[in-house]
mmCIF file of C-alpha atoms in Angstrom:
data_model
loop_
_atom_site.group_PDB
_atom_site.id
_atom_site.type_symbol
_atom_site.label_atom_id
_atom_site.label_comp_id
_atom_site.label_asym_id
_atom_site.label_seq_id
_atom_site.Cartn_x
_atom_site.Cartn_y
_atom_site.Cartn_z
ATOM 1 C CA MET A 45 69.627 -0.877 49.151
ATOM 2 C CA THR A 46 66.096 -3.079 48.325
ATOM 3 C CA TYR A 47 63.617 -2.415 46.093
ATOM 4 C CA TRP A 48 59.903 -3.979 46.641
ATOM 5 C CA VAL A 49 58.060 -4.723 43.466
ATOM 6 C CA THR A 50 54.537 -5.431 43.882
ATOM 7 C CA LEU A 51 52.476 -7.463 41.375
ATOM 8 C CA PRO A 52 49.894 -4.515 40.515
ATOM 9 C CA ASP A 53 53.433 -2.729 39.690
ATOM 10 C CA LEU A 54 54.009 -5.592 36.880
ATOM 11 C CA VAL A 55 50.676 -5.594 35.487
ATOM 12 C CA LYS A 56 50.808 -1.804 35.547
ATOM 13 C CA SER A 57 54.265 -2.188 33.266
ATOM 14 C CA ASN A 58 52.688 -5.029 30.991
ATOM 15 C CA ARG A 59 50.023 -3.015 30.356
ATOM 16 C CA THR A 60 52.588 0.367 29.315
ATOM 17 C CA LEU A 61 54.454 -2.573 27.268
ATOM 18 C CA TRP A 62 51.942 -3.942 24.944
ATOM 19 C CA HIS A 63 49.714 -0.068 24.757
ATOM 20 C CA PHE A 64 53.358 1.073 23.420
ATOM 21 C CA ASN A 65 53.447 -1.491 21.204
ATOM 22 C CA ALA A 66 50.135 -1.747 19.305
ATOM 23 C CA VAL A 67 50.485 2.354 19.011
ATOM 24 C CA LEU A 68 53.967 1.954 17.578
ATOM 25 C CA SER A 69 51.959 -0.787 15.157
ATOM 26 C CA ASN A 70 49.062 1.137 14.357
ATOM 27 C CA GLU A 71 51.371 4.267 13.546
ATOM 28 C CA ILE A 72 53.827 1.955 11.237
ATOM 29 C CA ARG A 73 50.930 0.053 9.375
ATOM 30 C CA GLY A 74 49.489 4.148 8.911
ATOM 31 C CA LEU A 75 52.443 5.637 7.224
ATOM 32 C CA LEU A 76 52.402 2.322 4.917
ATOM 33 C CA ALA A 77 48.962 2.954 4.206
ATOM 34 C CA GLU A 78 50.004 5.759 2.630
ATOM 35 C CA PHE A 79 52.582 3.925 0.503
ATOM 36 C CA GLY A 80 49.207 1.695 -0.087
ATOM 37 C CA ILE A 81 50.910 -0.983 1.956
ATOM 38 C CA VAL A 82 47.755 -2.553 3.510
ATOM 39 C CA ILE A 83 49.137 -4.880 6.448
ATOM 40 C CA ALA A 84 46.323 -6.545 8.733
ATOM 41 C CA THR A 85 45.954 -5.147 11.829
ATOM 42 C CA SER A 86 47.698 -7.929 14.164
ATOM 43 C CA ILE A 87 50.751 -6.871 15.956
ATOM 44 C CA GLY A 88 52.575 -10.966 14.213
ATOM 45 C CA ARG A 89 51.563 -10.019 10.806
ATOM 46 C CA LEU A 90 53.038 -6.953 10.828
ATOM 47 C CA ARG A 91 56.399 -8.197 12.643
ATOM 48 C CA LYS A 92 56.616 -11.072 9.740
ATOM 49 C CA ALA A 93 55.378 -8.102 6.966
ATOM 50 C CA LEU A 94 58.137 -5.394 7.849
ATOM 51 C CA PRO A 95 60.899 -7.392 7.640
ATOM 52 C CA GLU A 96 60.221 -8.321 3.996
ATOM 53 C CA PHE A 97 58.633 -4.975 2.889
ATOM 54 C CA LEU A 98 62.213 -3.677 3.519
ATOM 55 C CA ILE A 99 63.881 -6.198 1.682
ATOM 56 C CA LEU A 100 62.166 -5.241 -1.375
ATOM 57 C CA LEU A 101 62.341 -1.697 -0.914
ATOM 58 C CA CYS A 102 65.665 -1.632 -0.770
ATOM 59 C CA GLN A 103 65.530 -4.359 -4.096
ATOM 60 C CA ILE A 104 63.752 -1.865 -5.782
ATOM 61 C CA THR A 105 64.968 1.260 -4.894
ATOM 62 C CA GLN A 106 69.195 0.040 -5.519
ATOM 63 C CA LYS A 107 70.151 1.326 -2.053
ATOM 64 C CA PRO A 108 71.032 0.216 0.956
ATOM 65 C CA LEU A 109 68.744 0.652 4.402
ATOM 66 C CA PHE A 110 71.369 1.393 6.438
ATOM 67 C CA ALA A 111 74.932 3.899 5.741
ATOM 68 C CA TRP A 112 77.136 0.779 6.428
ATOM 69 C CA GLN A 113 74.968 -1.963 4.297
ATOM 70 C CA LYS A 114 76.520 -2.272 0.649
ATOM 71 C CA THR A 115 73.905 -1.876 -2.331
ATOM 72 C CA PHE A 116 72.451 -4.910 -4.223
#
Protein backbone atom coordinates (compact mmCIF):
# COMPACT_ATOMS: atom_id res chain seq x y z
CA MET A 1 0.00 0.00 0.00
CA THR A 2 1.44 3.36 -1.00
CA TYR A 3 0.64 6.65 0.69
CA TRP A 4 1.30 9.91 -1.09
CA VAL A 5 2.30 12.93 0.93
CA THR A 6 2.05 16.27 -0.75
CA LEU A 7 3.93 19.43 0.09
CA PRO A 8 0.83 21.13 1.58
CA ASP A 9 0.44 18.12 3.89
CA LEU A 10 4.00 18.52 5.12
CA VAL A 11 3.60 22.26 5.58
CA LYS A 12 0.43 21.72 7.61
CA SER A 13 2.17 19.10 9.78
CA ASN A 14 5.10 21.43 10.34
CA ARG A 15 2.80 24.31 11.33
CA THR A 16 0.92 22.02 13.71
CA LEU A 17 4.15 20.92 15.41
CA TRP A 18 5.38 24.51 15.75
CA HIS A 19 2.03 25.57 17.17
CA PHE A 20 2.03 22.72 19.70
CA ASN A 21 5.62 23.54 20.67
CA ALA A 22 4.72 27.20 21.24
CA VAL A 23 1.60 26.34 23.24
CA LEU A 24 3.48 23.90 25.46
CA SER A 25 6.37 26.28 26.10
CA ASN A 26 3.94 29.10 26.95
CA GLU A 27 2.12 26.80 29.37
CA ILE A 28 5.38 25.85 31.11
CA ARG A 29 6.48 29.48 31.19
CA GLY A 30 3.13 30.50 32.72
CA LEU A 31 3.33 27.84 35.43
CA LEU A 32 6.84 28.94 36.35
CA ALA A 33 5.74 32.59 36.40
CA GLU A 34 3.16 31.73 39.06
CA PHE A 35 6.09 30.85 41.32
CA GLY A 36 8.04 33.98 40.42
CA ILE A 37 10.37 32.38 37.88
CA VAL A 38 10.49 34.39 34.69
CA ILE A 39 12.05 33.01 31.52
CA ALA A 40 12.34 34.88 28.22
CA THR A 41 9.82 34.04 25.52
CA SER A 42 12.34 32.25 23.33
CA ILE A 43 11.79 28.49 23.08
CA GLY A 44 15.57 28.02 23.03
CA ARG A 45 15.99 29.86 26.31
CA LEU A 46 13.25 27.76 27.88
CA ARG A 47 14.95 24.57 26.69
CA LYS A 48 18.20 25.75 28.23
CA ALA A 49 16.75 27.00 31.53
CA LEU A 50 14.30 24.20 32.30
CA PRO A 51 16.83 21.40 33.00
CA GLU A 52 18.91 23.76 35.14
CA PHE A 53 15.79 24.74 37.08
CA LEU A 54 14.77 21.11 37.63
CA ILE A 55 18.23 20.19 38.93
CA LEU A 56 18.18 23.17 41.29
CA LEU A 57 14.69 22.24 42.47
CA CYS A 58 15.83 18.69 43.29
CA GLN A 59 18.82 19.99 45.21
CA ILE A 60 16.73 22.46 47.22
CA THR A 61 13.96 20.04 48.11
CA GLN A 62 16.30 17.09 48.69
CA LYS A 63 13.82 14.96 46.74
CA PRO A 64 14.34 13.09 43.49
CA LEU A 65 12.61 14.28 40.36
CA PHE A 66 11.62 10.75 39.42
CA ALA A 67 10.88 7.77 41.65
CA TRP A 68 13.88 5.80 40.35
CA GLN A 69 16.40 8.57 41.11
CA LYS A 70 18.45 8.69 44.26
CA THR A 71 18.29 11.72 46.51
CA PHE A 72 21.18 14.19 46.48
